[in-house]
mmCIF file with all atom_site columns, C-alpha atoms and ligand atoms in Angstrom:
data_model
loop_
_atom_site.group_PDB
_atom_site.id
_atom_site.type_symbol
_atom_site.label_atom_id
_atom_site.label_alt_id
_atom_site.label_comp_id
_atom_site.label_asym_id
_atom_site.label_entity_id
_atom_site.label_seq_id
_atom_site.pdbx_PDB_ins_code
_atom_site.Cartn_x
_atom_site.Cartn_y
_atom_site.Cartn_z
_atom_site.occupancy
_atom_site.B_iso_or_equiv
_atom_site.pdbx_formal_charge
_atom_site.auth_seq_id
_atom_site.auth_comp_id
_atom_site.auth_asym_id
_atom_site.auth_atom_id
_atom_site.pdbx_PDB_model_num
ATOM   1   C  CA  . MET C 1 1   ? 0.493   52.525 -9.564  1.00 0.00 ? 1   MET C CA  1
ATOM   2   C  CA  . ALA C 1 2   ? -0.224  53.167 -5.854  1.00 0.00 ? 2   ALA C CA  1
ATOM   3   C  CA  . GLU C 1 3   ? 0.478   50.183 -3.576  1.00 0.00 ? 3   GLU C CA  1
ATOM   4   C  CA  . ARG C 1 4   ? -2.606  48.502 -2.203  1.00 0.00 ? 4   ARG C CA  1
ATOM   5   C  CA  . ASN C 1 5   ? -3.188  48.726 1.533   1.00 0.00 ? 5   ASN C CA  1
ATOM   6   C  CA  . SER C 1 6   ? -2.487  45.250 3.026   1.00 0.00 ? 6   SER C CA  1
ATOM   7   C  CA  . GLU C 1 7   ? -5.546  45.490 5.282   1.00 0.00 ? 7   GLU C CA  1
ATOM   8   C  CA  . PRO C 1 8   ? -8.368  43.243 3.906   1.00 0.00 ? 8   PRO C CA  1
ATOM   9   C  CA  . SER C 1 9   ? -11.046 45.121 2.005   1.00 0.00 ? 9   SER C CA  1
ATOM   10  C  CA  . VAL C 1 10  ? -14.705 44.998 3.032   1.00 0.00 ? 10  VAL C CA  1
ATOM   11  C  CA  . GLN C 1 11  ? -15.231 42.602 0.094   1.00 0.00 ? 11  GLN C CA  1
ATOM   12  C  CA  . GLU C 1 12  ? -12.348 40.353 1.178   1.00 0.00 ? 12  GLU C CA  1
ATOM   13  C  CA  . ARG C 1 13  ? -13.790 40.216 4.699   1.00 0.00 ? 13  ARG C CA  1
ATOM   14  C  CA  . ALA C 1 14  ? -17.224 39.415 3.307   1.00 0.00 ? 14  ALA C CA  1
ATOM   15  C  CA  . GLY C 1 15  ? -17.016 35.654 2.832   1.00 0.00 ? 15  GLY C CA  1
ATOM   16  C  CA  . ARG C 1 16  ? -20.168 34.982 0.843   1.00 0.00 ? 16  ARG C CA  1
ATOM   17  C  CA  . PRO C 1 17  ? -20.567 36.150 -2.722  1.00 0.00 ? 17  PRO C CA  1
ATOM   18  C  CA  . PHE C 1 18  ? -24.144 36.958 -3.692  1.00 0.00 ? 18  PHE C CA  1
ATOM   19  C  CA  . PRO C 1 19  ? -24.312 37.550 -7.446  1.00 0.00 ? 19  PRO C CA  1
ATOM   20  C  CA  . VAL C 1 20  ? -27.445 39.228 -8.700  1.00 0.00 ? 20  VAL C CA  1
ATOM   21  C  CA  . SER C 1 21  ? -28.493 38.984 -12.390 1.00 0.00 ? 21  SER C CA  1
ATOM   22  C  CA  . TRP C 1 22  ? -30.333 41.743 -14.269 1.00 0.00 ? 22  TRP C CA  1
ATOM   23  C  CA  . ASP C 1 23  ? -33.447 39.563 -14.214 1.00 0.00 ? 23  ASP C CA  1
ATOM   24  C  CA  . GLN C 1 24  ? -33.287 39.047 -10.508 1.00 0.00 ? 24  GLN C CA  1
ATOM   25  C  CA  . PHE C 1 25  ? -32.578 42.692 -9.844  1.00 0.00 ? 25  PHE C CA  1
ATOM   26  C  CA  . HIS C 1 26  ? -35.555 43.770 -11.962 1.00 0.00 ? 26  HIS C CA  1
ATOM   27  C  CA  . ARG C 1 27  ? -37.816 41.334 -10.081 1.00 0.00 ? 27  ARG C CA  1
ATOM   28  C  CA  . ASP C 1 28  ? -36.552 42.550 -6.737  1.00 0.00 ? 28  ASP C CA  1
ATOM   29  C  CA  . CYS C 1 29  ? -37.122 46.200 -7.734  1.00 0.00 ? 29  CYS C CA  1
ATOM   30  C  CA  . ARG C 1 30  ? -40.658 45.381 -8.777  1.00 0.00 ? 30  ARG C CA  1
ATOM   31  C  CA  . ALA C 1 31  ? -41.235 43.604 -5.481  1.00 0.00 ? 31  ALA C CA  1
ATOM   32  C  CA  . LEU C 1 32  ? -39.945 46.686 -3.683  1.00 0.00 ? 32  LEU C CA  1
ATOM   33  C  CA  . THR C 1 33  ? -42.362 48.855 -5.676  1.00 0.00 ? 33  THR C CA  1
ATOM   34  C  CA  . TRP C 1 34  ? -45.346 46.724 -4.666  1.00 0.00 ? 34  TRP C CA  1
ATOM   35  C  CA  . ARG C 1 35  ? -44.508 47.571 -1.056  1.00 0.00 ? 35  ARG C CA  1
ATOM   36  C  CA  . LEU C 1 36  ? -43.831 51.235 -1.781  1.00 0.00 ? 36  LEU C CA  1
ATOM   37  C  CA  . ASN C 1 37  ? -47.127 51.532 -3.608  1.00 0.00 ? 37  ASN C CA  1
ATOM   38  C  CA  . GLU C 1 38  ? -48.854 50.830 -0.262  1.00 0.00 ? 38  GLU C CA  1
ATOM   39  C  CA  . VAL C 1 39  ? -46.859 53.557 1.508   1.00 0.00 ? 39  VAL C CA  1
ATOM   40  C  CA  . GLY C 1 40  ? -46.965 56.470 -0.965  1.00 0.00 ? 40  GLY C CA  1
ATOM   41  C  CA  . PRO C 1 41  ? -47.982 58.620 -2.762  1.00 0.00 ? 41  PRO C CA  1
ATOM   42  C  CA  . PHE C 1 42  ? -44.598 60.189 -3.350  1.00 0.00 ? 42  PHE C CA  1
ATOM   43  C  CA  . GLN C 1 43  ? -43.886 63.435 -5.140  1.00 0.00 ? 43  GLN C CA  1
ATOM   44  C  CA  . ALA C 1 44  ? -40.413 62.621 -6.402  1.00 0.00 ? 44  ALA C CA  1
ATOM   45  C  CA  . VAL C 1 45  ? -37.725 59.961 -6.367  1.00 0.00 ? 45  VAL C CA  1
ATOM   46  C  CA  . ILE C 1 46  ? -34.210 60.738 -5.139  1.00 0.00 ? 46  ILE C CA  1
ATOM   47  C  CA  . ALA C 1 47  ? -31.567 58.299 -6.351  1.00 0.00 ? 47  ALA C CA  1
ATOM   48  C  CA  . ILE C 1 48  ? -28.418 57.905 -4.281  1.00 0.00 ? 48  ILE C CA  1
ATOM   49  C  CA  . THR C 1 49  ? -25.713 57.679 -6.935  1.00 0.00 ? 49  THR C CA  1
ATOM   50  C  CA  . ARG C 1 50  ? -24.500 55.708 -8.429  1.00 0.00 ? 50  ARG C CA  1
ATOM   51  C  CA  . GLY C 1 51  ? -25.987 52.392 -7.264  1.00 0.00 ? 51  GLY C CA  1
ATOM   52  C  CA  . GLY C 1 52  ? -29.395 53.915 -6.607  1.00 0.00 ? 52  GLY C CA  1
ATOM   53  C  CA  . LEU C 1 53  ? -29.825 55.091 -10.210 1.00 0.00 ? 53  LEU C CA  1
ATOM   54  C  CA  . VAL C 1 54  ? -30.887 51.708 -11.597 1.00 0.00 ? 54  VAL C CA  1
ATOM   55  C  CA  . PRO C 1 55  ? -33.484 50.832 -8.930  1.00 0.00 ? 55  PRO C CA  1
ATOM   56  C  CA  . ALA C 1 56  ? -34.714 54.436 -8.938  1.00 0.00 ? 56  ALA C CA  1
ATOM   57  C  CA  . ALA C 1 57  ? -35.423 54.250 -12.675 1.00 0.00 ? 57  ALA C CA  1
ATOM   58  C  CA  . ILE C 1 58  ? -37.387 51.003 -12.267 1.00 0.00 ? 58  ILE C CA  1
ATOM   59  C  CA  . VAL C 1 59  ? -39.308 52.184 -9.192  1.00 0.00 ? 59  VAL C CA  1
ATOM   60  C  CA  . ALA C 1 60  ? -40.127 55.545 -10.809 1.00 0.00 ? 60  ALA C CA  1
ATOM   61  C  CA  . ARG C 1 61  ? -41.449 53.780 -13.911 1.00 0.00 ? 61  ARG C CA  1
ATOM   62  C  CA  . GLU C 1 62  ? -43.657 51.490 -11.838 1.00 0.00 ? 62  GLU C CA  1
ATOM   63  C  CA  . LEU C 1 63  ? -44.995 54.310 -9.598  1.00 0.00 ? 63  LEU C CA  1
ATOM   64  C  CA  . GLY C 1 64  ? -45.566 56.673 -12.549 1.00 0.00 ? 64  GLY C CA  1
ATOM   65  C  CA  . LEU C 1 65  ? -43.197 59.292 -11.105 1.00 0.00 ? 65  LEU C CA  1
ATOM   66  C  CA  . ARG C 1 66  ? -41.352 61.626 -13.486 1.00 0.00 ? 66  ARG C CA  1
ATOM   67  C  CA  . VAL C 1 67  ? -39.602 63.957 -11.071 1.00 0.00 ? 67  VAL C CA  1
ATOM   68  C  CA  . ILE C 1 68  ? -36.282 62.320 -10.317 1.00 0.00 ? 68  ILE C CA  1
ATOM   69  C  CA  . ASP C 1 69  ? -33.347 63.921 -8.539  1.00 0.00 ? 69  ASP C CA  1
ATOM   70  C  CA  . THR C 1 70  ? -30.014 62.668 -7.198  1.00 0.00 ? 70  THR C CA  1
ATOM   71  C  CA  . VAL C 1 71  ? -27.862 62.910 -4.122  1.00 0.00 ? 71  VAL C CA  1
ATOM   72  C  CA  . CYS C 1 72  ? -24.382 62.204 -5.406  1.00 0.00 ? 72  CYS C CA  1
ATOM   73  C  CA  . VAL C 1 73  ? -22.124 60.541 -2.829  1.00 0.00 ? 73  VAL C CA  1
ATOM   74  C  CA  . ALA C 1 74  ? -18.846 58.676 -2.931  1.00 0.00 ? 74  ALA C CA  1
ATOM   75  C  CA  . SER C 1 75  ? -17.644 56.398 -0.177  1.00 0.00 ? 75  SER C CA  1
ATOM   76  C  CA  . TYR C 1 76  ? -16.336 53.043 -1.450  1.00 0.00 ? 76  TYR C CA  1
ATOM   77  C  CA  . ASP C 1 77  ? -13.323 53.076 -3.754  1.00 0.00 ? 77  ASP C CA  1
ATOM   78  C  CA  . HIS C 1 78  ? -14.384 49.803 -5.410  1.00 0.00 ? 78  HIS C CA  1
ATOM   79  C  CA  . ASP C 1 79  ? -14.566 47.808 -2.157  1.00 0.00 ? 79  ASP C CA  1
ATOM   80  C  CA  . LYS C 1 80  ? -12.685 49.982 0.404   1.00 0.00 ? 80  LYS C CA  1
ATOM   81  C  CA  . GLN C 1 81  ? -14.846 52.360 2.360   1.00 0.00 ? 81  GLN C CA  1
ATOM   82  C  CA  . GLY C 1 82  ? -13.379 55.838 2.773   1.00 0.00 ? 82  GLY C CA  1
ATOM   83  C  CA  . ASP C 1 83  ? -14.840 59.089 4.054   1.00 0.00 ? 83  ASP C CA  1
ATOM   84  C  CA  . LEU C 1 84  ? -18.291 59.817 2.753   1.00 0.00 ? 84  LEU C CA  1
ATOM   85  C  CA  . LYS C 1 85  ? -18.407 62.844 0.453   1.00 0.00 ? 85  LYS C CA  1
ATOM   86  C  CA  . VAL C 1 86  ? -21.563 64.556 -0.759  1.00 0.00 ? 86  VAL C CA  1
ATOM   87  C  CA  . LEU C 1 87  ? -20.699 65.688 -4.266  1.00 0.00 ? 87  LEU C CA  1
ATOM   88  C  CA  . LYS C 1 88  ? -24.161 67.101 -4.991  1.00 0.00 ? 88  LYS C CA  1
ATOM   89  C  CA  . GLY C 1 89  ? -27.399 67.536 -3.012  1.00 0.00 ? 89  GLY C CA  1
ATOM   90  C  CA  . ILE C 1 90  ? -30.976 67.757 -4.316  1.00 0.00 ? 90  ILE C CA  1
ATOM   91  C  CA  . SER C 1 91  ? -32.095 70.793 -6.309  1.00 0.00 ? 91  SER C CA  1
ATOM   92  C  CA  . GLU C 1 92  ? -33.931 73.717 -4.715  1.00 0.00 ? 92  GLU C CA  1
ATOM   93  C  CA  . GLN C 1 93  ? -37.036 72.761 -6.657  1.00 0.00 ? 93  GLN C CA  1
ATOM   94  C  CA  . THR C 1 94  ? -37.056 69.177 -5.250  1.00 0.00 ? 94  THR C CA  1
ATOM   95  C  CA  . ALA C 1 95  ? -36.263 70.479 -1.747  1.00 0.00 ? 95  ALA C CA  1
ATOM   96  C  CA  . LYS C 1 96  ? -39.376 72.710 -1.960  1.00 0.00 ? 96  LYS C CA  1
ATOM   97  C  CA  . LEU C 1 97  ? -41.513 69.709 -2.922  1.00 0.00 ? 97  LEU C CA  1
ATOM   98  C  CA  . GLY C 1 98  ? -40.392 68.003 0.274   1.00 0.00 ? 98  GLY C CA  1
ATOM   99  C  CA  . GLY C 1 99  ? -40.983 71.090 2.426   1.00 0.00 ? 99  GLY C CA  1
ATOM   100 C  CA  . GLY C 1 100 ? -37.274 71.216 3.275   1.00 0.00 ? 100 GLY C CA  1
ATOM   101 C  CA  . THR C 1 101 ? -37.310 67.995 5.329   1.00 0.00 ? 101 THR C CA  1
ATOM   102 C  CA  . GLY C 1 102 ? -38.077 65.497 2.537   1.00 0.00 ? 102 GLY C CA  1
ATOM   103 C  CA  . LYS C 1 103 ? -41.706 64.791 3.412   1.00 0.00 ? 103 LYS C CA  1
ATOM   104 C  CA  . GLY C 1 104 ? -43.344 62.951 0.501   1.00 0.00 ? 104 GLY C CA  1
ATOM   105 C  CA  . LEU C 1 105 ? -39.994 62.221 -1.176  1.00 0.00 ? 105 LEU C CA  1
ATOM   106 C  CA  . LEU C 1 106 ? -38.768 58.704 -1.851  1.00 0.00 ? 106 LEU C CA  1
ATOM   107 C  CA  . ILE C 1 107 ? -35.056 58.024 -1.504  1.00 0.00 ? 107 ILE C CA  1
ATOM   108 C  CA  . VAL C 1 108 ? -33.825 54.912 -3.366  1.00 0.00 ? 108 VAL C CA  1
ATOM   109 C  CA  . ASP C 1 109 ? -30.512 53.105 -3.089  1.00 0.00 ? 109 ASP C CA  1
ATOM   110 C  CA  . ASP C 1 110 ? -29.380 49.621 -4.151  1.00 0.00 ? 110 ASP C CA  1
ATOM   111 C  CA  . LEU C 1 111 ? -28.380 48.545 -0.643  1.00 0.00 ? 111 LEU C CA  1
ATOM   112 C  CA  . VAL C 1 112 ? -27.489 49.498 2.908   1.00 0.00 ? 112 VAL C CA  1
ATOM   113 C  CA  . ASP C 1 113 ? -24.359 47.876 4.293   1.00 0.00 ? 113 ASP C CA  1
ATOM   114 C  CA  . THR C 1 114 ? -22.798 49.620 7.352   1.00 0.00 ? 114 THR C CA  1
ATOM   115 C  CA  . GLY C 1 115 ? -25.536 52.284 7.196   1.00 0.00 ? 115 GLY C CA  1
ATOM   116 C  CA  . LYS C 1 116 ? -23.047 55.139 6.718   1.00 0.00 ? 116 LYS C CA  1
ATOM   117 C  CA  . THR C 1 117 ? -24.675 56.359 3.472   1.00 0.00 ? 117 THR C CA  1
ATOM   118 C  CA  . GLY C 1 118 ? -28.177 55.836 4.918   1.00 0.00 ? 118 GLY C CA  1
ATOM   119 C  CA  . ARG C 1 119 ? -27.330 57.880 8.033   1.00 0.00 ? 119 ARG C CA  1
ATOM   120 C  CA  . LEU C 1 120 ? -26.150 60.734 5.862   1.00 0.00 ? 120 LEU C CA  1
ATOM   121 C  CA  . VAL C 1 121 ? -29.241 60.812 3.651   1.00 0.00 ? 121 VAL C CA  1
ATOM   122 C  CA  . ARG C 1 122 ? -31.441 60.647 6.754   1.00 0.00 ? 122 ARG C CA  1
ATOM   123 C  CA  . GLN C 1 123 ? -29.656 63.726 8.115   1.00 0.00 ? 123 GLN C CA  1
ATOM   124 C  CA  . LEU C 1 124 ? -30.215 65.533 4.821   1.00 0.00 ? 124 LEU C CA  1
ATOM   125 C  CA  . LEU C 1 125 ? -33.871 64.550 4.474   1.00 0.00 ? 125 LEU C CA  1
ATOM   126 C  CA  . PRO C 1 126 ? -35.192 63.282 7.833   1.00 0.00 ? 126 PRO C CA  1
ATOM   127 C  CA  . ASP C 1 127 ? -38.855 62.976 6.760   1.00 0.00 ? 127 ASP C CA  1
ATOM   128 C  CA  . ALA C 1 128 ? -38.215 61.239 3.422   1.00 0.00 ? 128 ALA C CA  1
ATOM   129 C  CA  . HIS C 1 129 ? -39.026 57.537 2.931   1.00 0.00 ? 129 HIS C CA  1
ATOM   130 C  CA  . PHE C 1 130 ? -35.819 55.574 2.441   1.00 0.00 ? 130 PHE C CA  1
ATOM   131 C  CA  . ALA C 1 131 ? -36.028 52.368 0.394   1.00 0.00 ? 131 ALA C CA  1
ATOM   132 C  CA  . THR C 1 132 ? -33.312 49.955 -0.666  1.00 0.00 ? 132 THR C CA  1
ATOM   133 C  CA  . VAL C 1 133 ? -33.477 46.691 -2.562  1.00 0.00 ? 133 VAL C CA  1
ATOM   134 C  CA  . TYR C 1 134 ? -31.049 44.837 -0.259  1.00 0.00 ? 134 TYR C CA  1
ATOM   135 C  CA  . ALA C 1 135 ? -30.128 45.346 3.378   1.00 0.00 ? 135 ALA C CA  1
ATOM   136 C  CA  . LYS C 1 136 ? -27.393 44.044 5.643   1.00 0.00 ? 136 LYS C CA  1
ATOM   137 C  CA  . PRO C 1 137 ? -28.104 43.919 9.418   1.00 0.00 ? 137 PRO C CA  1
ATOM   138 C  CA  . LYS C 1 138 ? -25.961 46.928 10.418  1.00 0.00 ? 138 LYS C CA  1
ATOM   139 C  CA  . GLY C 1 139 ? -27.736 49.278 8.020   1.00 0.00 ? 139 GLY C CA  1
ATOM   140 C  CA  . ARG C 1 140 ? -31.216 47.755 8.161   1.00 0.00 ? 140 ARG C CA  1
ATOM   141 C  CA  . PRO C 1 141 ? -32.565 49.972 11.014  1.00 0.00 ? 141 PRO C CA  1
ATOM   142 C  CA  . LEU C 1 142 ? -32.000 53.045 8.817   1.00 0.00 ? 142 LEU C CA  1
ATOM   143 C  CA  . VAL C 1 143 ? -34.215 51.802 6.002   1.00 0.00 ? 143 VAL C CA  1
ATOM   144 C  CA  . ASP C 1 144 ? -38.009 52.166 5.901   1.00 0.00 ? 144 ASP C CA  1
ATOM   145 C  CA  . THR C 1 145 ? -38.630 49.565 3.156   1.00 0.00 ? 145 THR C CA  1
ATOM   146 C  CA  . TYR C 1 146 ? -36.335 46.885 1.682   1.00 0.00 ? 146 TYR C CA  1
ATOM   147 C  CA  . ILE C 1 147 ? -36.843 43.536 -0.015  1.00 0.00 ? 147 ILE C CA  1
ATOM   148 C  CA  . THR C 1 148 ? -34.051 41.093 0.746   1.00 0.00 ? 148 THR C CA  1
ATOM   149 C  CA  . GLU C 1 149 ? -31.809 40.902 3.797   1.00 0.00 ? 149 GLU C CA  1
ATOM   150 C  CA  . VAL C 1 150 ? -28.379 39.282 3.432   1.00 0.00 ? 150 VAL C CA  1
ATOM   151 C  CA  . SER C 1 151 ? -25.872 38.604 6.173   1.00 0.00 ? 151 SER C CA  1
ATOM   152 C  CA  . GLN C 1 152 ? -23.235 41.176 7.036   1.00 0.00 ? 152 GLN C CA  1
ATOM   153 C  CA  . ASP C 1 153 ? -20.480 38.927 5.652   1.00 0.00 ? 153 ASP C CA  1
ATOM   154 C  CA  . THR C 1 154 ? -22.164 38.747 2.245   1.00 0.00 ? 154 THR C CA  1
ATOM   155 C  CA  . TRP C 1 155 ? -20.823 40.769 -0.712  1.00 0.00 ? 155 TRP C CA  1
ATOM   156 C  CA  . ILE C 1 156 ? -23.507 41.587 -3.263  1.00 0.00 ? 156 ILE C CA  1
ATOM   157 C  CA  . TYR C 1 157 ? -22.309 41.570 -6.890  1.00 0.00 ? 157 TYR C CA  1
ATOM   158 C  CA  . PHE C 1 158 ? -24.539 43.785 -8.958  1.00 0.00 ? 158 PHE C CA  1
ATOM   159 C  CA  . PRO C 1 159 ? -25.135 43.067 -12.666 1.00 0.00 ? 159 PRO C CA  1
ATOM   160 C  CA  . TRP C 1 160 ? -23.595 46.425 -13.746 1.00 0.00 ? 160 TRP C CA  1
ATOM   161 C  CA  . ASP C 1 161 ? -20.342 45.472 -11.933 1.00 0.00 ? 161 ASP C CA  1
ATOM   162 C  CA  . THR C 1 162 ? -20.051 41.955 -13.339 1.00 0.00 ? 162 THR C CA  1
ATOM   163 C  CA  . ALA C 1 163 ? -19.835 39.965 -16.547 1.00 0.00 ? 163 ALA C CA  1
ATOM   164 C  CA  . LEU C 1 164 ? -20.416 36.306 -17.457 1.00 0.00 ? 164 LEU C CA  1
ATOM   165 C  CA  . SER C 1 165 ? -17.244 34.246 -17.217 1.00 0.00 ? 165 SER C CA  1
ATOM   166 C  CA  . PHE C 1 166 ? -16.263 30.555 -17.505 1.00 0.00 ? 166 PHE C CA  1
ATOM   167 C  CA  . GLN C 1 167 ? -16.434 28.534 -14.273 1.00 0.00 ? 167 GLN C CA  1
ATOM   168 C  CA  . PRO C 1 168 ? -14.468 25.288 -13.883 1.00 0.00 ? 168 PRO C CA  1
ATOM   169 C  CA  . PRO C 1 169 ? -16.707 22.236 -13.100 1.00 0.00 ? 169 PRO C CA  1
ATOM   170 C  CA  . ILE C 1 170 ? -17.378 21.646 -9.387  1.00 0.00 ? 170 ILE C CA  1
ATOM   171 C  CA  . ARG C 1 171 ? -15.539 18.301 -9.590  1.00 0.00 ? 171 ARG C CA  1
ATOM   172 C  CA  . ASP C 1 172 ? -12.399 20.171 -10.650 1.00 0.00 ? 172 ASP C CA  1
ATOM   173 C  CA  . GLY C 1 173 ? -12.413 22.391 -7.574  1.00 0.00 ? 173 GLY C CA  1
ATOM   174 C  CA  . ALA C 1 174 ? -14.883 25.165 -8.389  1.00 0.00 ? 174 ALA C CA  1
ATOM   175 C  CA  . ALA C 1 175 ? -16.254 26.915 -5.352  1.00 0.00 ? 175 ALA C CA  1
HETATM 176 O  O1  . LIG D 2 .   ? -24.299 51.339 4.020   1.00 0.00 ? 201 LIG D O1  1
HETATM 177 P  P1  . LIG D 2 .   ? -22.966 51.722 3.477   1.00 0.00 ? 201 LIG D P1  1
HETATM 178 O  O2  . LIG D 2 .   ? -21.819 50.989 4.165   1.00 0.00 ? 201 LIG D O2  1
HETATM 179 O  O3  . LIG D 2 .   ? -22.732 53.183 3.431   1.00 0.00 ? 201 LIG D O3  1
HETATM 180 O  O4  . LIG D 2 .   ? -22.877 51.160 1.983   1.00 0.00 ? 201 LIG D O4  1
HETATM 181 C  C1  . LIG D 2 .   ? -23.913 51.285 1.049   1.00 0.00 ? 201 LIG D C1  1
HETATM 182 C  C2  . LIG D 2 .   ? -23.523 52.212 -0.084  1.00 0.00 ? 201 LIG D C2  1
HETATM 183 O  O5  . LIG D 2 .   ? -22.313 51.717 -0.703  1.00 0.00 ? 201 LIG D O5  1
HETATM 184 C  C3  . LIG D 2 .   ? -22.522 51.617 -2.103  1.00 0.00 ? 201 LIG D C3  1
HETATM 185 O  O6  . LIG D 2 .   ? -22.281 52.838 -2.754  1.00 0.00 ? 201 LIG D O6  1
HETATM 186 P  P2  . LIG D 2 .   ? -20.816 53.410 -3.094  1.00 0.00 ? 201 LIG D P2  1
HETATM 187 O  O7  . LIG D 2 .   ? -20.481 54.485 -2.132  1.00 0.00 ? 201 LIG D O7  1
HETATM 188 O  O8  . LIG D 2 .   ? -19.880 52.261 -3.198  1.00 0.00 ? 201 LIG D O8  1
HETATM 189 O  O9  . LIG D 2 .   ? -20.925 54.100 -4.477  1.00 0.00 ? 201 LIG D O9  1
HETATM 190 P  P3  . LIG D 2 .   ? -21.622 53.663 -5.804  1.00 0.00 ? 201 LIG D P3  1
HETATM 191 O  O10 . LIG D 2 .   ? -23.106 53.636 -5.546  1.00 0.00 ? 201 LIG D O10 1
HETATM 192 O  O11 . LIG D 2 .   ? -21.236 54.755 -6.735  1.00 0.00 ? 201 LIG D O11 1
HETATM 193 O  O12 . LIG D 2 .   ? -21.122 52.319 -6.216  1.00 0.00 ? 201 LIG D O12 1
HETATM 194 C  C4  . LIG D 2 .   ? -23.988 51.314 -2.247  1.00 0.00 ? 201 LIG D C4  1
HETATM 195 O  O13 . LIG D 2 .   ? -24.463 51.699 -3.538  1.00 0.00 ? 201 LIG D O13 1
HETATM 196 C  C5  . LIG D 2 .   ? -24.605 52.163 -1.157  1.00 0.00 ? 201 LIG D C5  1
HETATM 197 O  O14 . LIG D 2 .   ? -24.886 53.466 -1.588  1.00 0.00 ? 201 LIG D O14 1
HETATM 198 O  O1  . LIG D 2 .   ? -22.185 44.187 -0.763  1.00 0.00 ? 202 LIG D O1  1
HETATM 199 C  C1  . LIG D 2 .   ? -21.897 45.181 -1.489  1.00 0.00 ? 202 LIG D C1  1
HETATM 200 N  N1  . LIG D 2 .   ? -21.872 45.060 -2.857  1.00 0.00 ? 202 LIG D N1  1
HETATM 201 C  C2  . LIG D 2 .   ? -21.604 46.108 -3.705  1.00 0.00 ? 202 LIG D C2  1
HETATM 202 N  N2  . LIG D 2 .   ? -21.336 47.323 -3.235  1.00 0.00 ? 202 LIG D N2  1
HETATM 203 C  C3  . LIG D 2 .   ? -21.333 47.514 -1.901  1.00 0.00 ? 202 LIG D C3  1
HETATM 204 N  N3  . LIG D 2 .   ? -21.090 48.632 -1.210  1.00 0.00 ? 202 LIG D N3  1
HETATM 205 C  C4  . LIG D 2 .   ? -21.207 48.334 0.075   1.00 0.00 ? 202 LIG D C4  1
HETATM 206 N  N4  . LIG D 2 .   ? -21.519 47.021 0.243   1.00 0.00 ? 202 LIG D N4  1
HETATM 207 C  C5  . LIG D 2 .   ? -21.605 46.499 -1.009  1.00 0.00 ? 202 LIG D C5  1
HETATM 208 MG MG1 . LIG D 2 .   ? -24.078 53.794 -3.640  1.00 0.00 ? 203 LIG D MG1 1
#
């Protein structure tokens, strides 16, 4: 097994854990859609994989959109941010819908953190509307619509990355 870099990961530097349940996530996605419904109409939803797939499905359902495409990117290896790689862009058909610049397209991701991913999707589709469920201050200026802001030193734990586990009682030293 490769040795882990001794430098603290983004998650280790982020002091505050912010666990999000499926229920909460669904509610936050619906709240996001209420806002987006005032901004649209949109012709298609573009999910930024992989984290954007879940909110994109919920938002598309609520907005009645059936054309859904993906921009597939990889940056964090679990919690260490590496170089951003675009593994797949949108299809020619979706690009045509957005007139080449993304006009009328809705890009959805779960969150913006440093803004690195957001900056890239903005370069790819400058006229698209970019929505995320959560936003940290560094990335927030890149997003058009979001629901909840958390501090930069917060690490958001999404329901698809977590599982229920026993917690010792607070009296016995639980955090
Ligand atoms: O604002 P940034 O600092 O760029 O971070 C935000 C991005 O990081 C996470 O994705 P990640 O690359 O970890 O991939 P995943 O969606 O497949 O988990 C998250 O889903 C965002 O897309
Ligand atoms: O706070 C976060 N949580 C989960 N994935 C992430 N990718 C960047 N920041 C985060
Ligand atoms: Mg992602």
